[in-house]
Amino acid sequence: MEGTGKLGQGFEHSDENAARVPVHQQVYAQLRDAVLFGELAPGQAVTIQGLIERTGAGMTPIREAIRRLTSEGALEFRGNRRVVVPMLTADAIDDLIFLRETVESRLAEHAAEKITATDIAALEKIDSQVDEAITRGDVSAYLRQNYAFHAKLYAVANAPILMDVANSVWLRFGPSMRVVCGRMGTQNLPDNHKTALDALKAKNAQATANAMREDVVQGMEQIRAALRDGTAFSETID
Amino acid sequence: MEGTGKLGQGFEHSDENAARVPVHQQVYAQLRDAVLFGELAPGQAVTIQGLIERTGAGMTPIREAIRRLTSEGALEFRGNRRVVVPMLTADAIDDLIFLRETVESRLAEHAAEKITATDIAALEKIDSQVDEAITRGDVSAYLRQNYAFHAKLYAVANAPILMDVANSVWLRFGPSMRVVCGRMGTQNLPDNHKTALDALKAKNAQATANAMREDVVQGMEQIRAALRDGTAFSETID
DNA sequence: GCTACAAAAATATGATCAAATTTTGATTAG
DNA sequence: CTAATCAAAATTTGATCATATTTTTGTAGC
């Protein structure tokens, strides 16, 4: 009688043509977003039991989702069977900046070579929503729309392996990014998307790569600076 | 009374101090090695039922292992609930070469800064076993020892995020590497490890990075060349 | 402060249900 | 009469859950 059905939303059409999404994928997507957009703080514990109650799903699909996210760097195995949202160290953020710079600029090059007018229109629409979120000061919307912009660019690049790496990087800095934005608001956030869009329209791969690299570095430096302050991620668990 | 105990080997000390390894980790490690060292060919299907029989484990831990390896690029979701060992495309190998070059050389730099005399001794021992495998013409041993050398270097570098990326790259080209070596033997295989070891002893980060980059590129180019021939990975499943 | 007991949480298995693929059989065209 | 194509049954495989076992943690008593 699991009347709550906390996971049932999204395909209530009662039509049979609705593509069936397995529960483990739903749990995965839900948890992934929670990490990516900072609904779970760095250091926060994630328990199987807690997710069973939170989602109403069974044990097996939840385990699968957790394993998957652990592989992707969104969660971390903290020894005693405890799974937590990882906290960034100074060394880790350096590596993340390096990775995102190199991978994202290569993806940008690929995207510039393959982009169509439809893609550009989609990117411009997303970017306008980024702007709107910034002026509104809506941190959550900014994080989601900004990710949507980059994700769309990855999709255009059509390089699944590089995209996997990029997404893993996002999952690793996402929680800290949220903490930083929560403190600073949306004013100082980077948005070099216009420059990138101009380069994309001109199909200039190198210029696109440079614009995206600039965007990436500016955003990541905010996190690094906050990490240096030390006050940023002090939610130590034990 | 699971008398078969096909997974029990490896910790039969009957001591209680032996660290207990969860079944899902055992299955993961076993499957991972099978992919990494080419015991499973590119395109080969991997079924849950098959693994249950092969390993004697239950369903849940096997599912966990499969999800994890899918995230890491070792396996691929082929639509209709079919999981296969991915086959490399020309585009993919380009991205893998790029990734391995950039990530591995950065790991080499880190390693050069942190390496100790003990580490160097360990690396030299592994490298001698690489040499031995090459002269013996033992492909399987070469693959394992060569990986061991690189993995040890990653461990010394102490950069978990970069290591994850590097390992994911290994899992993606491993099966094809095995096919290539199976056709060519061990004669033309790269081994720039001596140059790298010299640079490591001198704590010269840049020279270490260059040596490892050379090693990586030589090895990966073998795969790219085989891919171009087209004859290499023709085990199409269709 | 240390040991022992109890409660909570994670691991692992097997059962059950649903979906997909394969096999089999029948009908029809050559 | 043979071969090919389509349909339906059967087998195989995957998804989910409920349950049992082990491990860990927290607490109370010594």
Coordinates of C-alpha atoms (C1' of nucleotides) in Angstrom, one line a residue:
Chain A
M1 CA 0.0 0.0 0.0
E2 CA 2.8 2.4 -0.7
G3 CA 0.3 5.1 -1.2
T4 CA 2.8 7.9 -0.9
G5 CA 4.4 7.2 -4.2
K6 CA 7.0 9.8 -3.7
L7 CA 8.7 8.9 -6.9
G8 CA 5.7 8.5 -9.2
Q9 CA 5.6 12.1 -10.4
G10 CA 6.6 12.7 -14.0
F11 CA 4.8 10.1 -16.0
E12 CA 1.2 10.1 -14.7
H13 CA -0.3 10.2 -18.2
S14 CA -1.7 6.7 -17.5
D15 CA -0.9 6.2 -21.1
E16 CA 1.0 3.1 -21.9
N17 CA 3.2 4.7 -24.6
A18 CA 4.9 6.8 -21.9
A19 CA 8.6 5.6 -21.9
R20 CA 9.1 3.7 -18.7
V21 CA 11.9 5.1 -16.6
P22 CA 13.4 2.5 -14.2
V23 CA 13.3 3.4 -10.5
H24 CA 17.1 3.2 -10.2
Q25 CA 17.4 5.8 -12.9
Q26 CA 14.9 8.1 -11.2
V27 CA 16.7 7.8 -7.9
Y28 CA 20.0 8.4 -9.7
A29 CA 18.7 11.5 -11.4
Q30 CA 17.1 12.9 -8.3
L31 CA 20.2 12.4 -6.2
R32 CA 22.5 13.7 -8.9
D33 CA 20.6 16.9 -9.1
A34 CA 20.6 17.2 -5.4
V35 CA 24.4 17.0 -5.4
L36 CA 24.9 19.1 -8.5
F37 CA 22.8 22.0 -7.4
G38 CA 23.9 22.0 -3.8
E39 CA 20.7 20.7 -2.1
L40 CA 23.1 18.4 -0.2
A41 CA 26.0 20.2 1.5
P42 CA 29.6 19.1 1.4
G43 CA 30.2 16.7 4.1
Q44 CA 26.6 15.7 4.5
A45 CA 26.0 12.0 5.1
V46 CA 23.8 10.0 2.7
T47 CA 22.3 6.8 4.0
I48 CA 20.5 4.1 2.2
Q49 CA 17.8 4.0 4.8
G50 CA 17.3 7.7 4.5
L51 CA 16.9 7.5 0.8
I52 CA 14.4 4.7 1.2
E53 CA 12.2 6.9 3.3
R54 CA 12.9 10.0 1.2
T55 CA 12.1 8.4 -2.2
G56 CA 9.8 5.5 -1.3
A57 CA 11.9 3.2 -3.5
G58 CA 13.2 -0.2 -2.6
M59 CA 16.7 -1.0 -1.5
T60 CA 18.3 -2.4 -4.6
P61 CA 17.7 0.6 -7.0
I62 CA 18.9 2.9 -4.3
R63 CA 22.1 1.0 -3.9
E64 CA 22.6 1.1 -7.6
A65 CA 22.2 4.8 -7.7
I66 CA 24.6 5.3 -4.9
R67 CA 27.3 3.1 -6.5
R68 CA 26.9 5.0 -9.7
L69 CA 27.2 8.4 -8.1
T70 CA 30.2 7.2 -6.1
S71 CA 32.0 6.2 -9.3
E72 CA 31.2 9.6 -10.7
G73 CA 32.7 11.5 -7.8
A74 CA 29.4 12.9 -6.5
L75 CA 29.5 10.8 -3.4
E76 CA 32.4 9.4 -1.4
F77 CA 32.9 6.2 0.5
R78 CA 33.9 7.3 4.0
G79 CA 35.4 4.1 5.4
N80 CA 32.9 2.7 7.7
R81 CA 30.1 2.1 5.2
R82 CA 29.4 5.7 5.4
V83 CA 28.7 7.6 2.2
V84 CA 29.0 11.4 2.2
V85 CA 29.0 14.3 -0.2
P86 CA 32.8 14.9 -0.5
M87 CA 34.4 18.1 0.8
L88 CA 36.8 19.8 -1.5
T89 CA 40.5 20.1 -0.5
A90 CA 42.9 22.6 -1.8
D91 CA 44.7 20.0 -3.9
A92 CA 41.4 18.7 -5.3
I93 CA 40.2 22.1 -6.5
D94 CA 43.5 22.6 -8.4
D95 CA 43.0 19.4 -10.2
L96 CA 39.4 20.2 -11.0
I97 CA 40.4 23.6 -12.4
F98 CA 43.0 21.9 -14.6
L99 CA 40.6 19.2 -15.8
R100 CA 37.7 21.6 -16.5
E101 CA 40.0 24.0 -18.4
T102 CA 41.4 21.4 -20.7
V103 CA 38.3 19.3 -21.2
E104 CA 35.8 22.1 -21.5
S105 CA 37.9 24.0 -24.0
R106 CA 38.3 20.9 -26.1
L107 CA 34.6 20.3 -26.0
A108 CA 34.0 23.8 -27.0
E109 CA 36.2 23.3 -30.1
H110 CA 34.3 20.2 -31.1
A111 CA 31.0 22.1 -30.5
A112 CA 32.1 25.0 -32.7
E113 CA 32.8 22.6 -35.6
K114 CA 29.4 20.9 -35.4
I115 CA 27.0 23.6 -34.2
T116 CA 23.8 24.4 -36.1
A117 CA 21.5 27.4 -36.1
T118 CA 19.0 25.5 -34.0
D119 CA 21.6 24.8 -31.4
I120 CA 22.6 28.4 -31.2
A121 CA 19.0 29.5 -30.7
A122 CA 18.7 27.0 -27.9
L123 CA 21.9 28.3 -26.3
E124 CA 20.8 31.9 -26.5
K125 CA 17.5 31.0 -24.9
I126 CA 19.2 29.3 -22.0
D127 CA 21.7 32.2 -21.6
S128 CA 18.9 34.7 -21.4
Q129 CA 17.5 32.6 -18.5
V130 CA 21.0 32.7 -16.9
D131 CA 20.9 36.5 -17.1
E132 CA 17.4 36.6 -15.7
A133 CA 18.5 34.5 -12.7
I134 CA 21.5 36.7 -12.0
T135 CA 19.4 39.9 -12.0
R136 CA 16.8 38.3 -9.9
G137 CA 19.5 37.1 -7.5
D138 CA 18.1 33.6 -7.7
V139 CA 21.1 31.3 -6.9
S140 CA 19.3 28.1 -7.5
A141 CA 18.0 29.1 -10.9
Y142 CA 21.4 30.4 -11.9
L143 CA 23.1 27.2 -11.0
R144 CA 20.6 25.2 -13.0
Q145 CA 20.6 27.4 -16.1
N146 CA 24.3 27.8 -16.1
Y147 CA 24.7 24.1 -16.0
A148 CA 22.1 23.7 -18.8
F149 CA 24.2 26.0 -21.0
H150 CA 27.3 24.0 -20.6
A151 CA 25.5 20.7 -20.9
K152 CA 23.9 21.8 -24.1
L153 CA 27.3 22.7 -25.4
Y154 CA 28.6 19.3 -24.4
A155 CA 25.7 17.6 -26.2
V156 CA 26.5 19.6 -29.4
A157 CA 30.2 18.6 -29.2
N158 CA 29.1 14.9 -29.4
A159 CA 32.1 13.5 -27.6
P160 CA 30.6 11.2 -25.0
I161 CA 33.9 10.4 -23.2
L162 CA 34.9 14.0 -22.7
M163 CA 31.3 14.8 -21.6
D164 CA 31.5 12.1 -18.9
V165 CA 34.7 13.7 -17.6
A166 CA 33.2 17.1 -17.6
N167 CA 30.0 15.9 -15.8
S168 CA 32.1 14.2 -13.2
V169 CA 33.9 17.4 -12.6
W170 CA 30.7 19.3 -12.2
L171 CA 29.5 16.8 -9.7
R172 CA 32.6 17.3 -7.7
F173 CA 32.5 21.1 -7.4
G174 CA 28.7 21.5 -7.4
P175 CA 28.1 21.4 -3.7
S176 CA 30.9 23.9 -3.0
M177 CA 29.8 26.1 -5.7
R178 CA 26.4 26.3 -4.1
V179 CA 28.0 27.3 -0.8
V180 CA 30.0 30.0 -2.4
C181 CA 27.0 31.5 -4.3
G182 CA 24.9 31.3 -1.2
R183 CA 27.4 33.6 0.5
M184 CA 28.2 36.0 -2.3
G185 CA 24.9 36.2 -4.2
T186 CA 24.8 36.2 -7.9
Q187 CA 26.5 39.5 -8.6
N188 CA 30.1 38.5 -9.2
L189 CA 29.3 35.4 -11.1
P190 CA 30.9 34.9 -14.5
D191 CA 29.0 34.9 -17.7
N192 CA 31.2 34.8 -20.7
H193 CA 28.5 33.1 -22.7
K194 CA 27.9 36.0 -25.0
T195 CA 31.5 36.0 -26.1
A196 CA 31.3 32.2 -26.6
L197 CA 28.1 32.6 -28.6
D198 CA 29.7 35.1 -30.9
A199 CA 32.6 32.7 -31.5
L200 CA 30.2 29.9 -32.1
K201 CA 28.2 31.9 -34.7
A202 CA 31.5 32.6 -36.5
K203 CA 32.4 28.9 -36.2
N204 CA 35.7 30.0 -34.7
A205 CA 36.8 26.9 -32.7
Q206 CA 39.7 28.6 -31.0
A207 CA 37.8 31.7 -29.9
T208 CA 35.0 29.5 -28.6
A209 CA 37.5 27.5 -26.6
N210 CA 39.1 30.6 -25.2
A211 CA 35.8 32.1 -24.1
M212 CA 34.7 29.0 -22.4
R213 CA 38.1 28.6 -20.7
E214 CA 37.7 32.1 -19.4
D215 CA 34.2 31.4 -18.1
V216 CA 35.4 28.2 -16.4
V217 CA 38.4 29.7 -14.8
Q218 CA 36.5 32.7 -13.4
G219 CA 33.9 30.5 -11.8
M220 CA 36.3 28.0 -10.4
E221 CA 38.6 30.7 -9.0
Q222 CA 35.6 31.9 -6.8
I223 CA 35.6 28.5 -5.2
R224 CA 39.4 28.4 -4.8
A225 CA 39.3 31.8 -3.1
A226 CA 36.6 30.7 -0.8
L227 CA 38.5 27.6 0.0
R228 CA 41.6 29.7 0.9
D229 CA 39.5 31.7 3.4
G230 CA 38.9 28.5 5.2
T231 CA 35.6 29.7 6.5
A232 CA 33.8 28.4 3.5
F233 CA 33.4 24.7 3.9
S234 CA 33.6 24.1 7.6
E235 CA 30.8 21.7 8.0
T236 CA 33.1 19.0 9.2
I237 CA 31.2 15.9 10.1
D238 CA 33.1 14.4 13.0
Chain B
M1 CA 25.7 -23.8 2.2
E2 CA 26.9 -22.1 -1.0
G3 CA 29.5 -24.8 -1.4
T4 CA 30.8 -23.7 -4.7
G5 CA 32.2 -20.5 -3.2
K6 CA 33.6 -19.3 -6.5
L7 CA 34.4 -16.0 -5.1
G8 CA 35.9 -17.1 -1.8
Q9 CA 39.5 -17.3 -2.9
G10 CA 41.9 -14.6 -1.7
F11 CA 41.2 -14.4 2.0
E12 CA 41.2 -17.9 3.3
H13 CA 43.4 -17.1 6.2
S14 CA 40.5 -18.0 8.5
D15 CA 42.0 -15.2 10.6
E16 CA 39.5 -12.7 11.9
N17 CA 41.9 -9.8 11.3
A18 CA 41.6 -10.3 7.5
A19 CA 39.8 -7.2 6.2
R20 CA 36.5 -8.4 5.0
V21 CA 35.9 -7.4 1.4
P22 CA 32.2 -7.0 0.4
V23 CA 30.9 -9.2 -2.4
H24 CA 30.0 -6.3 -4.6
Q25 CA 33.6 -5.1 -4.4
Q26 CA 34.9 -8.5 -5.3
V27 CA 32.6 -8.8 -8.3
Y28 CA 33.6 -5.2 -9.2
A29 CA 37.3 -6.0 -9.1
Q30 CA 36.9 -9.2 -11.0
L31 CA 34.9 -7.7 -13.8
R32 CA 37.1 -4.7 -13.9
D33 CA 40.2 -6.8 -14.4
A34 CA 38.4 -8.8 -17.1
V35 CA 37.7 -5.6 -19.0
L36 CA 41.0 -4.0 -18.4
F37 CA 43.1 -6.9 -19.5
G38 CA 40.9 -7.9 -22.4
E39 CA 39.4 -11.1 -21.1
L40 CA 36.2 -9.7 -22.4
A41 CA 36.3 -8.6 -26.1
P42 CA 35.0 -5.3 -27.4
G43 CA 31.3 -5.8 -28.2
Q44 CA 30.8 -8.8 -26.0
A45 CA 27.5 -8.8 -24.0
V46 CA 27.6 -8.9 -20.3
T47 CA 24.4 -10.3 -18.6
I48 CA 23.5 -10.2 -14.9
Q49 CA 22.4 -13.9 -15.1
G50 CA 25.7 -14.9 -16.6
L51 CA 27.6 -13.1 -13.8
I52 CA 25.5 -14.8 -11.2
E53 CA 26.5 -18.2 -12.6
R54 CA 30.1 -17.1 -13.2
T55 CA 30.7 -15.7 -9.7
G56 CA 28.2 -17.4 -7.5
A57 CA 27.2 -14.1 -6.0
G58 CA 23.7 -12.8 -5.5
M59 CA 21.9 -10.4 -7.8
T60 CA 22.2 -7.1 -5.9
P61 CA 26.0 -6.9 -5.6
I62 CA 26.3 -7.8 -9.3
R63 CA 24.0 -5.1 -10.2
E64 CA 26.0 -2.7 -8.2
A65 CA 29.2 -3.7 -9.8
I66 CA 27.7 -3.3 -13.3
R67 CA 26.4 0.1 -12.5
R68 CA 29.7 1.2 -11.2
L69 CA 31.6 -0.1 -14.2
T70 CA 29.1 1.5 -16.6
S71 CA 29.7 4.8 -15.0
E72 CA 33.5 4.3 -15.4
G73 CA 33.1 3.6 -19.1
A74 CA 34.1 -0.1 -18.8
L75 CA 30.6 -1.2 -19.9
E76 CA 28.0 0.4 -22.0
F77 CA 24.2 0.5 -21.8
R78 CA 23.1 -0.8 -25.2
G79 CA 19.5 0.3 -25.2
N80 CA 17.3 -2.7 -24.6
R81 CA 18.7 -3.7 -21.2
R82 CA 21.7 -5.0 -22.9
V83 CA 25.1 -4.2 -21.4
V84 CA 28.2 -4.7 -23.5
V85 CA 31.9 -4.0 -23.5
P86 CA 32.0 -0.9 -25.6
M87 CA 33.7 -0.9 -29.0
L88 CA 36.0 2.0 -29.8
T89 CA 35.2 4.4 -32.6
A90 CA 37.7 6.6 -34.4
D91 CA 36.4 9.7 -32.6
A92 CA 36.6 8.0 -29.2
I93 CA 40.2 7.0 -29.6
D94 CA 41.2 10.6 -30.4
D95 CA 39.5 11.8 -27.2
L96 CA 41.1 9.0 -25.2
I97 CA 44.6 9.9 -26.5
F98 CA 44.0 13.6 -25.7
L99 CA 42.8 12.8 -22.2
R100 CA 45.5 10.3 -21.4
E101 CA 48.2 12.6 -22.6
T102 CA 47.1 15.6 -20.6
V103 CA 46.1 13.7 -17.4
E104 CA 48.9 11.3 -17.4
S105 CA 51.6 13.9 -17.8
R106 CA 50.1 16.0 -15.0
L107 CA 50.0 12.9 -12.8
A108 CA 53.6 12.3 -13.7
E109 CA 54.5 15.8 -12.6
H110 CA 52.8 15.3 -9.3
A111 CA 54.5 12.0 -8.8
A112 CA 57.9 13.5 -9.5
E113 CA 57.4 16.0 -6.7
K114 CA 56.4 13.4 -4.2
I115 CA 58.3 10.3 -5.0
T116 CA 60.5 8.5 -2.4
A117 CA 63.3 6.0 -2.7
T118 CA 60.9 3.2 -1.8
D119 CA 58.6 4.2 -4.6
I120 CA 61.4 4.2 -7.1
A121 CA 62.5 0.7 -6.0
A122 CA 58.9 -0.5 -6.4
L123 CA 58.6 1.0 -9.9
E124 CA 61.9 -0.5 -11.0
K125 CA 60.8 -3.9 -9.9
I126 CA 57.6 -3.6 -11.8
D127 CA 59.4 -2.4 -14.8
S128 CA 61.7 -5.3 -14.8
Q129 CA 58.7 -7.6 -14.9
V130 CA 57.4 -5.6 -17.9
D131 CA 60.7 -6.3 -19.7
E132 CA 60.5 -9.9 -18.8
A133 CA 56.9 -10.2 -20.2
I134 CA 58.0 -8.5 -23.4
T135 CA 60.9 -10.9 -24.0
R136 CA 58.8 -13.8 -23.1
G137 CA 56.1 -12.6 -25.5
D138 CA 53.5 -12.9 -22.8
V139 CA 50.8 -10.5 -23.7
S140 CA 48.7 -11.0 -20.7
A141 CA 51.6 -10.4 -18.3
Y142 CA 52.7 -7.4 -20.2
L143 CA 49.2 -5.8 -20.0
R144 CA 49.1 -6.4 -16.3
Q145 CA 52.6 -5.3 -15.4
N146 CA 52.4 -2.3 -17.6
Y147 CA 49.2 -1.2 -15.9
A148 CA 50.8 -1.9 -12.6
F149 CA 53.6 0.5 -13.4
H150 CA 51.3 3.3 -14.4
A151 CA 48.9 2.6 -11.5
K152 CA 51.8 2.8 -9.0
L153 CA 52.8 6.2 -10.5
Y154 CA 49.2 7.4 -10.0
A155 CA 49.3 6.3 -6.4
V156 CA 52.5 8.2 -5.8
A157 CA 51.0 11.3 -7.4
N158 CA 48.3 11.3 -4.8
A159 CA 45.7 13.1 -6.9
P160 CA 42.5 11.0 -6.6
I161 CA 40.4 12.9 -9.1
L162 CA 43.0 12.7 -11.8
M163 CA 43.6 9.1 -11.0
D164 CA 39.9 8.3 -11.5
V165 CA 40.0 9.9 -14.9
A166 CA 43.1 8.0 -15.8
N167 CA 41.6 4.7 -14.7
S168 CA 38.4 5.4 -16.6
V169 CA 40.5 6.0 -19.7
W170 CA 42.3 2.7 -19.2
L171 CA 39.1 0.8 -18.9
R172 CA 37.9 2.3 -22.2
F173 CA 40.9 1.3 -24.3
G174 CA 41.9 -1.9 -22.4
P175 CA 39.8 -4.3 -24.5
S176 CA 41.0 -2.9 -27.8
M177 CA 44.6 -2.9 -26.5
R178 CA 44.4 -6.5 -25.9
V179 CA 43.1 -7.2 -29.4
V180 CA 46.0 -5.2 -30.9
C181 CA 48.6 -6.9 -28.8
G182 CA 47.1 -10.3 -29.6
R183 CA 47.7 -9.6 -33.3
M184 CA 51.1 -7.9 -33.0
G185 CA 52.8 -9.7 -30.1
T186 CA 54.8 -7.8 -27.6
Q187 CA 57.7 -6.7 -29.8
N188 CA 56.7 -3.2 -31.0
L189 CA 55.2 -2.3 -27.6
P190 CA 56.4 1.0 -26.0
D191 CA 58.4 1.1 -22.9
N192 CA 59.7 4.5 -22.0
H193 CA 59.7 3.6 -18.4
K194 CA 63.5 3.8 -18.1
T195 CA 63.6 7.4 -19.2
A196 CA 60.8 8.2 -16.8
L197 CA 62.6 6.5 -13.9
D198 CA 65.7 8.5 -14.6
A199 CA 63.7 11.7 -14.6
L200 CA 61.9 10.6 -11.4
K201 CA 65.3 10.0 -9.7
A202 CA 66.3 13.5 -10.6
K203 CA 63.0 14.8 -9.4
N204 CA 62.6 16.5 -12.7
A205 CA 58.9 16.9 -13.1
Q206 CA 58.9 18.2 -16.6
A207 CA 61.2 15.4 -17.9
T208 CA 59.0 12.8 -16.2
A209 CA 55.9 14.2 -17.8
N210 CA 57.5 14.2 -21.2
A211 CA 58.7 10.6 -20.9
M212 CA 55.3 9.4 -19.8
R213 CA 53.6 11.4 -22.5
E214 CA 55.8 9.7 -25.0
D215 CA 55.0 6.3 -23.6
V216 CA 51.3 7.0 -23.7
V217 CA 51.2 8.4 -27.2
Q218 CA 53.2 5.5 -28.6
G219 CA 50.9 2.9 -27.0
M220 CA 47.7 4.7 -28.0
E221 CA 48.9 5.2 -31.6
Q222 CA 49.1 1.4 -32.0
I223 CA 45.4 1.3 -31.3
R224 CA 44.6 4.2 -33.5
A225 CA 46.5 2.5 -36.4
A226 CA 44.7 -0.8 -35.9
L227 CA 41.4 1.0 -35.8
R228 CA 42.2 2.7 -39.1
D229 CA 42.9 -0.7 -40.7
G230 CA 39.3 -1.5 -39.9
T231 CA 40.2 -5.2 -39.5
A232 CA 41.0 -4.8 -35.9
F233 CA 37.7 -4.7 -34.1
S234 CA 35.3 -6.4 -36.4
E235 CA 33.4 -8.5 -33.8
T236 CA 30.3 -6.6 -34.6
I237 CA 27.3 -7.8 -32.6
D238 CA 24.6 -6.2 -34.7
Chain C
dG1 C1' 37.0 4.1 31.6
dC2 C1' 35.9 -0.4 29.7
dT3 C1' 32.8 -4.2 28.5
dA4 C1' 28.5 -5.9 27.1
dC5 C1' 24.1 -5.5 25.3
dA6 C1' 20.7 -3.4 22.1
dA7 C1' 19.2 -0.9 18.2
dA8 C1' 20.1 0.7 13.7
dA9 C1' 22.0 0.3 9.3
dA10 C1' 24.3 -2.1 5.6
dT11 C1' 25.2 -6.4 3.0
dA12 C1' 23.5 -10.1 0.5
dT13 C1' 20.1 -13.6 -1.2
dG14 C1' 16.0 -15.3 -3.2
dA15 C1' 11.4 -14.7 -4.8
dT16 C1' 8.3 -12.4 -7.8
dC17 C1' 6.8 -9.8 -11.7
dA18 C1' 7.5 -7.7 -16.2
dA19 C1' 9.7 -7.2 -20.6
dA20 C1' 12.3 -8.8 -24.4
dT21 C1' 14.3 -12.1 -27.3
dT22 C1' 14.2 -16.4 -29.3
dT23 C1' 12.0 -20.4 -30.9
dT24 C1' 8.4 -22.7 -33.0
dG25 C1' 4.6 -23.4 -35.9
dA26 C1' 1.4 -22.2 -39.3
dT27 C1' 0.1 -20.1 -43.5
dT28 C1' 1.1 -18.6 -48.0
dA29 C1' 3.7 -17.7 -52.2
dG30 C1' 6.8 -19.6 -55.6
Chain D
dC1 C1' 6.6 -29.6 -52.2
dT2 C1' 9.9 -26.2 -50.4
dA3 C1' 10.9 -21.9 -48.6
dA4 C1' 9.9 -17.6 -46.5
dT5 C1' 7.3 -14.6 -43.5
dC6 C1' 4.6 -13.5 -39.7
dA7 C1' 2.5 -14.5 -35.2
dA8 C1' 2.3 -16.6 -30.9
dA9 C1' 4.3 -19.2 -27.1
dA10 C1' 8.2 -20.2 -24.3
dT11 C1' 12.5 -19.1 -22.4
dT12 C1' 15.6 -15.9 -21.0
dT13 C1' 16.9 -11.7 -18.7
dG14 C1' 16.1 -7.6 -16.1
dA15 C1' 13.8 -4.8 -12.2
dT16 C1' 12.1 -4.5 -7.8
dC17 C1' 11.1 -5.8 -3.3
dA18 C1' 11.0 -8.3 1.1
dT19 C1' 13.7 -10.8 4.3
dA20 C1' 17.7 -12.7 6.7
dT21 C1' 22.4 -12.0 8.2
dT22 C1' 26.3 -9.4 9.6
dT23 C1' 28.4 -5.2 11.2
dT24 C1' 28.5 -1.0 13.5
dT25 C1' 27.3 2.3 16.8
dG26 C1' 25.4 4.0 20.9
dT27 C1' 24.2 3.3 25.6
dA28 C1' 24.0 1.4 30.0
dG29 C1' 26.0 -1.1 33.7
dC30 C1' 30.1 -2.6 36.1

